[in-house]
Coordinates of C-alpha atoms in Angstrom, one line a residue:
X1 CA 46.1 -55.3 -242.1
X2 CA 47.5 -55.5 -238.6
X3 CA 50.2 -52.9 -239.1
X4 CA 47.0 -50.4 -240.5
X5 CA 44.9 -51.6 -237.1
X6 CA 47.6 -50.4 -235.2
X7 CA 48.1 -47.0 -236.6
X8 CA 44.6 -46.8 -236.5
X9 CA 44.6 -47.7 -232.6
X10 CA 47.5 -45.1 -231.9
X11 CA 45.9 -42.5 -234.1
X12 CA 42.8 -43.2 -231.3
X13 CA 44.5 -43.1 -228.7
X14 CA 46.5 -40.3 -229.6
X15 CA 43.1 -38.1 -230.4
X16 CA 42.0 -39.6 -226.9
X17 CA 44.1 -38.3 -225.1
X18 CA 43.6 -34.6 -227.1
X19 CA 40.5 -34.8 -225.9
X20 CA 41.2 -35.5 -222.3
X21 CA 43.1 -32.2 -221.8
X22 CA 41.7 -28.9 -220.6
X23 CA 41.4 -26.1 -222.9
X24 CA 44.4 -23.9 -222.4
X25 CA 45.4 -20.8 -224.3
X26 CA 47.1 -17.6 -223.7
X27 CA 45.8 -13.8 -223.8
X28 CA 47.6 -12.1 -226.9
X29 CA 49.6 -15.8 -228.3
X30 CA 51.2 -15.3 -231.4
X31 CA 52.6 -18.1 -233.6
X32 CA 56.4 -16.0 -232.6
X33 CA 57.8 -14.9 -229.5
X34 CA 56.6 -11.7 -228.2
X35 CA 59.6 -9.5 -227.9
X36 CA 59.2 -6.2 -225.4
X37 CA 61.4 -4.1 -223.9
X38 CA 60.0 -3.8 -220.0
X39 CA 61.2 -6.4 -217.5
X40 CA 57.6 -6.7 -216.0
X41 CA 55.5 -8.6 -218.3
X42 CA 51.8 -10.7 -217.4
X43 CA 50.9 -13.8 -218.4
X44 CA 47.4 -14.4 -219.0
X45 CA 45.6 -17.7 -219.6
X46 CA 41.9 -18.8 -220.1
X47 CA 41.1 -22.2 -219.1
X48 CA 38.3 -23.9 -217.9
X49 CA 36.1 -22.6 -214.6
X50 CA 37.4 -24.4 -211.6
X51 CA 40.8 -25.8 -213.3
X52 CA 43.8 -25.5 -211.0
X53 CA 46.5 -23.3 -213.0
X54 CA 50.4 -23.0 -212.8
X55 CA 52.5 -20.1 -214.6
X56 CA 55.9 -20.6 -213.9
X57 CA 55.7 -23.1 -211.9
X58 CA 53.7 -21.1 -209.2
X59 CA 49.8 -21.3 -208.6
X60 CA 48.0 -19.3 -210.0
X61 CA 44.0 -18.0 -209.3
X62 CA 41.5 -19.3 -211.6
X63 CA 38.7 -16.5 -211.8
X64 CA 34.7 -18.1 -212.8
X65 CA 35.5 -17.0 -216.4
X66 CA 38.4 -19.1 -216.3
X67 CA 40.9 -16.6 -216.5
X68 CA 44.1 -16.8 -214.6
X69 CA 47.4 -14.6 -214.6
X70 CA 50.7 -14.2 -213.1
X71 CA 53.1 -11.2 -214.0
X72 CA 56.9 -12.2 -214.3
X73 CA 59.9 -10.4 -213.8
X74 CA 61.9 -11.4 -217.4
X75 CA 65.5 -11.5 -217.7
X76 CA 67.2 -10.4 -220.8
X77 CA 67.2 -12.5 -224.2
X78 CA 64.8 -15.3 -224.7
X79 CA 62.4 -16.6 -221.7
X80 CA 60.4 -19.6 -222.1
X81 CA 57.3 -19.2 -219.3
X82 CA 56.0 -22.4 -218.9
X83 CA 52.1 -22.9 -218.6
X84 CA 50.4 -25.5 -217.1
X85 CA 46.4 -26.3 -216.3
X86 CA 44.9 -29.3 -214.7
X87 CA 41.2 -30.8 -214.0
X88 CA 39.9 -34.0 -213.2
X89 CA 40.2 -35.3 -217.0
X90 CA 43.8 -34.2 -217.4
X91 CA 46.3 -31.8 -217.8
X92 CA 47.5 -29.6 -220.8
X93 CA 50.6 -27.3 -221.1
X94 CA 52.1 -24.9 -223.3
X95 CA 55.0 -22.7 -223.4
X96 CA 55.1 -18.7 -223.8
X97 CA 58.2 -17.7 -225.6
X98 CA 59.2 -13.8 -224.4
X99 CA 62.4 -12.1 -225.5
X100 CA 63.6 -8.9 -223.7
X101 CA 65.3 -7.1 -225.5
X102 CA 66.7 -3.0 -225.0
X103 CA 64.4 -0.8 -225.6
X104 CA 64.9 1.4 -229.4
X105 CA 65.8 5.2 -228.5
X106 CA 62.7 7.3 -228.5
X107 CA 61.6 8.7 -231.4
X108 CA 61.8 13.1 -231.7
X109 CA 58.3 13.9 -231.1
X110 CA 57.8 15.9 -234.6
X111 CA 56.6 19.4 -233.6
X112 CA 54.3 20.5 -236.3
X113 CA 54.3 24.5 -236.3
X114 CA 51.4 26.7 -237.8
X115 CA 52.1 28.0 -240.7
X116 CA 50.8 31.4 -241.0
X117 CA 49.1 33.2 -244.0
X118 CA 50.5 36.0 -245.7
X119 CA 47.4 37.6 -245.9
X120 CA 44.5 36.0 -243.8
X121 CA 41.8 34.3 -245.3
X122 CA 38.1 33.5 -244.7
X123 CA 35.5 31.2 -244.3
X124 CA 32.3 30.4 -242.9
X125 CA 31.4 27.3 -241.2
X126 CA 28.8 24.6 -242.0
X127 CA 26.6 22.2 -240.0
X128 CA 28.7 20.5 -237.4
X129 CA 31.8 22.6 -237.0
X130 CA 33.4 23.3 -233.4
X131 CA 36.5 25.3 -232.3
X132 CA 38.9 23.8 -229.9
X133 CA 41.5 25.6 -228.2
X134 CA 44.7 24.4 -229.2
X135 CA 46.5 22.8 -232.1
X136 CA 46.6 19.3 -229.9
X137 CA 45.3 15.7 -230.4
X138 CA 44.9 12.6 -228.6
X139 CA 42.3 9.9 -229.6
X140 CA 39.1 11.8 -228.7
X141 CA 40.8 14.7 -230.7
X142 CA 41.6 18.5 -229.3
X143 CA 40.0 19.9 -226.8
X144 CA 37.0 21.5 -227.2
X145 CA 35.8 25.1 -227.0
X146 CA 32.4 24.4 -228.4
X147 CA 30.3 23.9 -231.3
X148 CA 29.1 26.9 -233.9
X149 CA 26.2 27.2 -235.5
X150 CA 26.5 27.2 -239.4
X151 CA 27.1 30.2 -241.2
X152 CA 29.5 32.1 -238.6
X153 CA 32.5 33.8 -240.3
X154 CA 35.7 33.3 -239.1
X155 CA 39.3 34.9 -240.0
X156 CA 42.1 32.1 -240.9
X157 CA 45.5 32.6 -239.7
X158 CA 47.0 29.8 -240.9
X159 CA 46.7 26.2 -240.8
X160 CA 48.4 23.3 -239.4
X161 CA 47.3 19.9 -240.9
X162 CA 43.8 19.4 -241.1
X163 CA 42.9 22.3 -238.5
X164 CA 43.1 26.2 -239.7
X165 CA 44.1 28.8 -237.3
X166 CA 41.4 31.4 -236.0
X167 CA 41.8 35.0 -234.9
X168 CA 38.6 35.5 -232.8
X169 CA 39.6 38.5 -231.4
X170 CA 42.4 40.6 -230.9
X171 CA 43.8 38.3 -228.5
X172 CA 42.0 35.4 -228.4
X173 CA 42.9 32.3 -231.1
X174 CA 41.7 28.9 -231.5
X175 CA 41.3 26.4 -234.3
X176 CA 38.8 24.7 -236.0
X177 CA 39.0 21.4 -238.8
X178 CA 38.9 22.1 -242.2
X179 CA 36.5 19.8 -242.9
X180 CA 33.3 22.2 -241.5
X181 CA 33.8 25.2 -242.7
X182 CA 34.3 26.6 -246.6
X183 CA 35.5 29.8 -248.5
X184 CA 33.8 32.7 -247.6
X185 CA 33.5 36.3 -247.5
X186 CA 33.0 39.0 -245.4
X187 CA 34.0 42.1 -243.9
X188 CA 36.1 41.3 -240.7
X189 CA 36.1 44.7 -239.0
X190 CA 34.8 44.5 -235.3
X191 CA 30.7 44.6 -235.1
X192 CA 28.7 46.3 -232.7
X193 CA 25.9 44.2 -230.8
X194 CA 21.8 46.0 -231.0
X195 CA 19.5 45.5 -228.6
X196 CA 18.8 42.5 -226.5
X197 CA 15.7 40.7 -224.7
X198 CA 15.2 38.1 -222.3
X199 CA 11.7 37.0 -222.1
X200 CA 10.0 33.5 -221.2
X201 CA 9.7 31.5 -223.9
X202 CA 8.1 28.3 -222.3
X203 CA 10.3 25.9 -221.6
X204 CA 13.3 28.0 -221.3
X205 CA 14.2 31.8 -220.9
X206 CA 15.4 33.4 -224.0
X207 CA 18.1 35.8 -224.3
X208 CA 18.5 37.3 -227.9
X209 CA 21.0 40.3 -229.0
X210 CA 20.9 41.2 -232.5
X211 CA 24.1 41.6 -234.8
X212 CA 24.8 42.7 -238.3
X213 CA 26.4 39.3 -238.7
X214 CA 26.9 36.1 -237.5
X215 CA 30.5 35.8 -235.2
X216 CA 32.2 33.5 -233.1
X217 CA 31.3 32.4 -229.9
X218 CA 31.9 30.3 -227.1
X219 CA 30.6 29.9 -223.2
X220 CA 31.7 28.6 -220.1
X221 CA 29.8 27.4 -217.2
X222 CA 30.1 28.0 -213.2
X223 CA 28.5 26.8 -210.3
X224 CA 27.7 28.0 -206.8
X225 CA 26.0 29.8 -208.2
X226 CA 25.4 29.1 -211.3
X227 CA 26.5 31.1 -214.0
X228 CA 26.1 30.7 -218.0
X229 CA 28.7 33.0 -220.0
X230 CA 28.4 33.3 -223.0
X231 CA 31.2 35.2 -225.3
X232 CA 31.0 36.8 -228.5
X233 CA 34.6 37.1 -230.5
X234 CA 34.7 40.6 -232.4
X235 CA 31.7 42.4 -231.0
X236 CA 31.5 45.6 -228.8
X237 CA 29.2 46.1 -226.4
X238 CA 26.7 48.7 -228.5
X239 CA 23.5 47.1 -227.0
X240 CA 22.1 49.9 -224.6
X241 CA 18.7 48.4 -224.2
X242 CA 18.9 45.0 -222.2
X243 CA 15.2 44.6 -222.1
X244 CA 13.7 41.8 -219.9
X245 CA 10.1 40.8 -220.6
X246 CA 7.6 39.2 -217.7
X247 CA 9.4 37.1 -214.8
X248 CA 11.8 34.6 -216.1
X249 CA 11.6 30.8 -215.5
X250 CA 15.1 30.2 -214.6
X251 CA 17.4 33.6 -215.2
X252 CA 17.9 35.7 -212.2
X253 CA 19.6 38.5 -214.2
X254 CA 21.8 39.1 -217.1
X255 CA 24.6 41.6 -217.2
X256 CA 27.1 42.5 -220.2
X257 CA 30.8 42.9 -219.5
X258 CA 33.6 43.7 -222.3
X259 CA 37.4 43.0 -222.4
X260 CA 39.2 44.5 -225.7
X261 CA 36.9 43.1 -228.3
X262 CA 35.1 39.9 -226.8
X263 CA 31.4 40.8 -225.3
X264 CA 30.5 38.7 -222.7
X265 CA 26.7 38.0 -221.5
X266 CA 26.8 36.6 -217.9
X267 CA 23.5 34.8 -217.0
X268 CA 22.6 34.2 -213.5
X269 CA 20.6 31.6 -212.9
X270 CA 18.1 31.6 -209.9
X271 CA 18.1 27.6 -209.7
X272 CA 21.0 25.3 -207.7
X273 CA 21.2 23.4 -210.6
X274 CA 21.8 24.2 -214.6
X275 CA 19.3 22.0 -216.4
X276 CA 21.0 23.0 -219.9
X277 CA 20.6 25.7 -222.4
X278 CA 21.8 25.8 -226.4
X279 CA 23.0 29.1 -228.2
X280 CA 22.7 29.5 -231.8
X281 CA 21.3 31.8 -234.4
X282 CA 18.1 32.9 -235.5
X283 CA 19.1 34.9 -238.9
X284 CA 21.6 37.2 -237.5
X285 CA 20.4 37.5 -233.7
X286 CA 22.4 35.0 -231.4
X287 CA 19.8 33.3 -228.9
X288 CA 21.1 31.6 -225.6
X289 CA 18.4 29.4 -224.4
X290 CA 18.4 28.8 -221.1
X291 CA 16.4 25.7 -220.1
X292 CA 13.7 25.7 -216.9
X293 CA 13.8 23.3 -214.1
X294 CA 11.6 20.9 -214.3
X295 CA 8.2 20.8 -212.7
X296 CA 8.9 18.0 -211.2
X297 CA 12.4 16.5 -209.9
X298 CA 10.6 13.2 -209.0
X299 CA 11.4 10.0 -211.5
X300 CA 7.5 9.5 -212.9
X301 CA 7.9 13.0 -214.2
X302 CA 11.4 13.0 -216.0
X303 CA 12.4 11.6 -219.2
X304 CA 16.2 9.9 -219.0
X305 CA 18.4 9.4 -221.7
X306 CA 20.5 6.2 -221.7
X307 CA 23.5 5.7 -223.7
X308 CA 24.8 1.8 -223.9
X309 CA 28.6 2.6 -225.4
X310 CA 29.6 0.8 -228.9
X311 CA 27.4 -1.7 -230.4
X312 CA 27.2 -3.5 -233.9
X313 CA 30.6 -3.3 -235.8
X314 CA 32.4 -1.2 -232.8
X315 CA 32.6 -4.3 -230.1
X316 CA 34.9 -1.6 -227.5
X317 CA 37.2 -4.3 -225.4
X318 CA 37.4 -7.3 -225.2
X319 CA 38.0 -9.3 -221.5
X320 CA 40.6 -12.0 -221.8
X321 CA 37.8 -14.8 -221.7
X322 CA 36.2 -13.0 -224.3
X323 CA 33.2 -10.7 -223.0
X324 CA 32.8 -8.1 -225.3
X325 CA 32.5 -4.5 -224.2
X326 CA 29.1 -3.4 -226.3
X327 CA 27.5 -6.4 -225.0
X328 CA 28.1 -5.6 -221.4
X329 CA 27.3 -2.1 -221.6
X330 CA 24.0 -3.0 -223.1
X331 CA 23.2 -5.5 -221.0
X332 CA 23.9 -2.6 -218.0
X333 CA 21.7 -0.3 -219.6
X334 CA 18.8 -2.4 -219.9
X335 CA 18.8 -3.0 -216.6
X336 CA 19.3 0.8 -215.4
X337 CA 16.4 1.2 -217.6
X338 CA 14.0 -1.4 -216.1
X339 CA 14.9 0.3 -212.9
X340 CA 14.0 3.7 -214.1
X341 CA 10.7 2.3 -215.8
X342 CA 9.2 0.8 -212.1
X343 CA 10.0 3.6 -210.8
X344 CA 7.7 5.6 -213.3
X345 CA 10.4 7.2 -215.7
X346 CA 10.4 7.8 -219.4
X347 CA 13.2 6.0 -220.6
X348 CA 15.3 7.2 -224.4
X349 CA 17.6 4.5 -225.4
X350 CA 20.5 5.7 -227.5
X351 CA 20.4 1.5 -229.2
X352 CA 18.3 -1.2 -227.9
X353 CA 20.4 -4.0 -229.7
X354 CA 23.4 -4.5 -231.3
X355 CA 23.3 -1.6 -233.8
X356 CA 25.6 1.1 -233.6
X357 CA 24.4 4.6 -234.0
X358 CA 27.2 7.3 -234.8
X359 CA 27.4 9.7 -231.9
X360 CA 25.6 12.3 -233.8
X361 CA 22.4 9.8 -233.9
X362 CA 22.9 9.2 -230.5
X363 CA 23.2 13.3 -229.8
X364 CA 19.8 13.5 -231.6
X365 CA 17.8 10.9 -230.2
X366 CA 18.4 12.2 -226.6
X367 CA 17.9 16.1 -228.1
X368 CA 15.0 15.3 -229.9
X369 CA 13.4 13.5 -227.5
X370 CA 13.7 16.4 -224.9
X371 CA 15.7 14.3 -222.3
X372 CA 16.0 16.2 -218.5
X373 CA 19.3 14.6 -218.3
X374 CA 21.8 11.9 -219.8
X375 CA 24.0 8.8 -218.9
X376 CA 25.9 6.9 -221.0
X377 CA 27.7 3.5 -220.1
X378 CA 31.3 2.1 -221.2
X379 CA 33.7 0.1 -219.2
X380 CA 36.9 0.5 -219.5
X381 CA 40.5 -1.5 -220.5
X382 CA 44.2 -0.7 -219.7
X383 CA 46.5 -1.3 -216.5
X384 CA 47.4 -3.9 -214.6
X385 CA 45.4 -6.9 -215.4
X386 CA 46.0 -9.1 -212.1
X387 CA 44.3 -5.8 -209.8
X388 CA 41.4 -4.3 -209.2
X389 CA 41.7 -0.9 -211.5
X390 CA 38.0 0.4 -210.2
X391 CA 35.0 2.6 -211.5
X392 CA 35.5 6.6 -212.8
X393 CA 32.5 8.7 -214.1
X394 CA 33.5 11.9 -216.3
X395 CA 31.7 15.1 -217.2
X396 CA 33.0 18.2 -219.8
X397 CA 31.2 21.3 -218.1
X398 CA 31.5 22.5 -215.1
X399 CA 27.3 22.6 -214.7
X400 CA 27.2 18.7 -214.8
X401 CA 29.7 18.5 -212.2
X402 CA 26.8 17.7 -209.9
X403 CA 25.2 14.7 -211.8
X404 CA 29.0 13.4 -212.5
X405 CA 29.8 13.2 -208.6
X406 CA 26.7 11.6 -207.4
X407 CA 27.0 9.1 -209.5
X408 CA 30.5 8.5 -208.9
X409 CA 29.6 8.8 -205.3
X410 CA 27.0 5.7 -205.3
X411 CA 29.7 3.8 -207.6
X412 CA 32.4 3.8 -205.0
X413 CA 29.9 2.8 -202.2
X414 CA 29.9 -1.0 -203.7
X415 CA 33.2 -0.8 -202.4
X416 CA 34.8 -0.3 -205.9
X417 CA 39.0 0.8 -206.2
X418 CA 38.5 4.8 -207.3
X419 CA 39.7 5.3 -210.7
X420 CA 38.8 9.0 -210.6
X421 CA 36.0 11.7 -211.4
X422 CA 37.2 13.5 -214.6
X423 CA 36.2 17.2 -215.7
X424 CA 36.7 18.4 -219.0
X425 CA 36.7 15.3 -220.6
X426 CA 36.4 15.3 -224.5
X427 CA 34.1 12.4 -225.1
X428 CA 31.6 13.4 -227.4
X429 CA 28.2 12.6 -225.4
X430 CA 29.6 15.1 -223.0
X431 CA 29.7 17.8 -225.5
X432 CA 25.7 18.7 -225.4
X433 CA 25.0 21.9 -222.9
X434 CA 21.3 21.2 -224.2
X435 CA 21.3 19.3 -220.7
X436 CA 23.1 17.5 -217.8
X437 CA 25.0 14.5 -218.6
X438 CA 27.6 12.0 -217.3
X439 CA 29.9 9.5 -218.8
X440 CA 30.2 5.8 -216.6
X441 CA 33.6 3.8 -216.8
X442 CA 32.2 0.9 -215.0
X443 CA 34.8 -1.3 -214.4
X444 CA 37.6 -2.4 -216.4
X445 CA 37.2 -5.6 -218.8
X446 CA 41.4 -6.2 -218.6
X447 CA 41.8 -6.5 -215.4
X448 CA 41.1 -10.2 -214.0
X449 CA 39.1 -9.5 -210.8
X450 CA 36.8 -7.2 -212.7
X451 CA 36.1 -9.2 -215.7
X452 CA 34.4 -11.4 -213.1
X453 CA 32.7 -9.4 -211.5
X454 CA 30.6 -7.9 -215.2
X455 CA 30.2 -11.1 -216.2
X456 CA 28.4 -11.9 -213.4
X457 CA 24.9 -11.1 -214.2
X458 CA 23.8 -10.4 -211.0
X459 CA 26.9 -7.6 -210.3
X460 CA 25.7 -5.8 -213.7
X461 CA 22.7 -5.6 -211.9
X462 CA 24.1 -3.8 -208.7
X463 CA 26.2 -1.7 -210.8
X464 CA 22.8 -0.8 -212.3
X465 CA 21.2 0.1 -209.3
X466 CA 24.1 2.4 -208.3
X467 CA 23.7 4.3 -211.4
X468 CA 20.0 4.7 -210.3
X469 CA 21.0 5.9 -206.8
X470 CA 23.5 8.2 -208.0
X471 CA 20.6 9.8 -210.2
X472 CA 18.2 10.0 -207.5
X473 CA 20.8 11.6 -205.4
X474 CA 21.5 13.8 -207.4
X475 CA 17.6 14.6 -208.1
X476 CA 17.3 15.2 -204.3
X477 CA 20.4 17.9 -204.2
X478 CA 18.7 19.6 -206.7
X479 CA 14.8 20.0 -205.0

């Protein structure tokens, strides 16, 4: 019985003085060593707010979340990077195994060439389909040319994996996926345009040109001034009645210009600002809509869409003490959109919750609820985590260059490290011409200093009123 008592006692003891130590664990452990093939490697722990923190030996700085890093210089072969944390209750330690090892020669990047068609083929696209320019990927896929409205023929080339080749002209080429366009018929031969009108249709000026079929097209903004082009693939310039109807909303003029076999409409715009415009089909006559200003540039009279990034089963990053991306972004954009809402605005939320809408969805919601312009929210993840890596706002087309650098603008002024403003960005809430819109990298949830700073309810809350700011001034540059 004594021996049992005493087991029992050590057993205590032992569990004791378990419970005595600070919680300790490291960013990315494994239950093996981590083997990589850079000298420079960073140690991240999470511990408890207000511990004191040793990597290595040396100090290190315990962030509110309780996050704390060091980066090390390894040398080659096995390391063993002691860590050590320490509060009033006790202290806990644990040992990160690293082994550096030379790095495996570099794969051959596999070139994948075209492979071209005997005879070209055809098809006609469905609901969704887009052309991008080149044959390229990365993870937000290949640059984008645009989106096509259903039922637009198209000559295949060839094919190279899930993308065939497209000759839209004589000279021009580009590539769409497979999976939006089917077998299809048609005669190829180039297509002469009929008449076209612009007239005031309401809410936007219309510019229609009628065609014997549905083609290609694509279109390209410019600013100061501003410019819509749009450019038909295949089509010569037969349309010798440019008709305008009334005075126009928005257009200034419209004028036709041809190179080879590509018809190009170039609409001026009378505005300082593009407020968006959609092209598609009405039976076979393309329509390029080109939205009006509105009435009113003041907040009580706009509708603003807000996009809060991930959500439901997509959590985005993850911080080392565990904040999760969707929940931040959220939490952002509810509080950008209480700030719009005092302030008299009509506020569209892409997701209220944790749900997570595909980007379609969230496309719709903003198209169908009219929105004058559009912001979504992510924060990002990469790069060192013991710096500062800063805020970056991004934009596909040139017209929402405006909205993109305002924003970006009011970002930097909390005094934030600039991670960059980014044209031509592939993100698909930047694809809609349907009206202006910006993409917000907040901050980044890897890097230590920042992680503290968004979970810091009271910074989201800053960041939030920057994002207003950078709307307003971009309201005022536009009145």
């Amino acid at each position: 019985m004594k021996k049992i008592l005493l087991v029992t006692v050590a057993a205590l003891a032992a569990m004791s003085a378990l419970a005595a130590k600070p919680a300790l664990r490291i960013y990315g452990d494994r239950n093996r060593p981590d083997t990589v093939t850079r000298s420079t490697y960073y140690v991240i722990g999470i511990t408890e707010p207000g511990a004191s923190a040793w990597i290595d030996g040396k100090e290190a700085h315990v962030y509110k979340t309780g996050s704390f890093g060091a980066e090390i210089t390894l040398k080659d072969g096995k390391n063993v990077i002691p860590v050590k944390v320490k509060t009033a209750k006790g202290t806990n330690e644990v040992k990160r195994t690293v082994v550096l090892t030379d790095p495996k020669p570099a794969a051959k990047a596999e070139v994948r060439h075209d492979v071209i068609f005997d005879t070209p083929r055809y098809a006609v696209t469905d609901s969704g389909a887009y052309l991008q320019y080149g044959n390229g990927a990365d993870r937000l896929g290949g640059s984008k040319m645009g989106f096509l409205d259903a039922g637009v023929g198209l000559v295949l080339e060839g094919e190279n994996g899930s993308l065939y080749k497209v000759r839209l002209s004589e000279n021009n080429y580009a590539y769409v996926p497979k999976s939006y366009v089917h077998e299809g018929d048609f005669d190829p031969a180039v297509v002469n345009s009929g008449s076209a009108t612009i007239w005031n249709a309401g809410k936007c000026d219309r510019v229609l040109v009628n065609l014997p079929r549905r083609v290609a097209y694509s279109s390209v903004t410019e600013i100061d001034p501003q410019v819509i082009k749009v450019s038909l693939y295949g089509v010569t310039n037969n349309t010798n009645w440019l008709v305008r109807k009334g005075e126009p909303g928005i257009v200034k003029f419209v004028d036709i210009r041809q190179d080879n076999d590509v018809m190009t409409f170039y609409i001026r715009l009378s505005d300082k600002n593009n407020w968006g415009y959609s092209v598609y089909y009405d039976r076979n006559a393309l329509v390029i809509d080109v939205r009006h200003s509105p009435a009113s540039l003041a907040l009580k009279d706009l509708t603003i869409g807000l996009d809060a990034g991930h959500g439901g089963e997509y959590p985005g990053a993850r911080s080392p003490s565990g904040l999760l991306e969707k929940d931040v972004n959220l939490d952002i954009v509810l509080k950008v959109a209480d700030i719009l809402r005092a302030k008299g605005a009509k506020v569209v939320l892409t997701r209220e919750g944790d749900t997570g809408p595909s980007m379609t969805e969230r496309k719709r919601i903003w198209r169908d609820a009219n929105v004058d312009l559009a912001v979504s929210v992510h924060n990002n993840s990469s790069g060192n985590p013991l710096k500062p890596m800063g805020t970056s706002v991004y934009y596909k087309h040139l017209f929402n260059f405006g909205l993109a650098e305002a924003i970006h603008s009011s970002m930097i002024s909390l005094g934030l490290v600039d991670f960059g403003l980014t044209g031509n960005f592939n993100f698909s809430l930047n694809g809609p011409t349907d009206y202006p819109n910006a993409l917000v990298e907040g901050l980044f949830m890897s890097s230590l200093p920042e992680e503290e700073m968004l979970a810091d309810p009271d910074y989201r809350r800053r960041m939030a009123e920057k994002i207003v700011e950078g709307i307003e001034a971009y309201l005022r540059s536009a009145e």
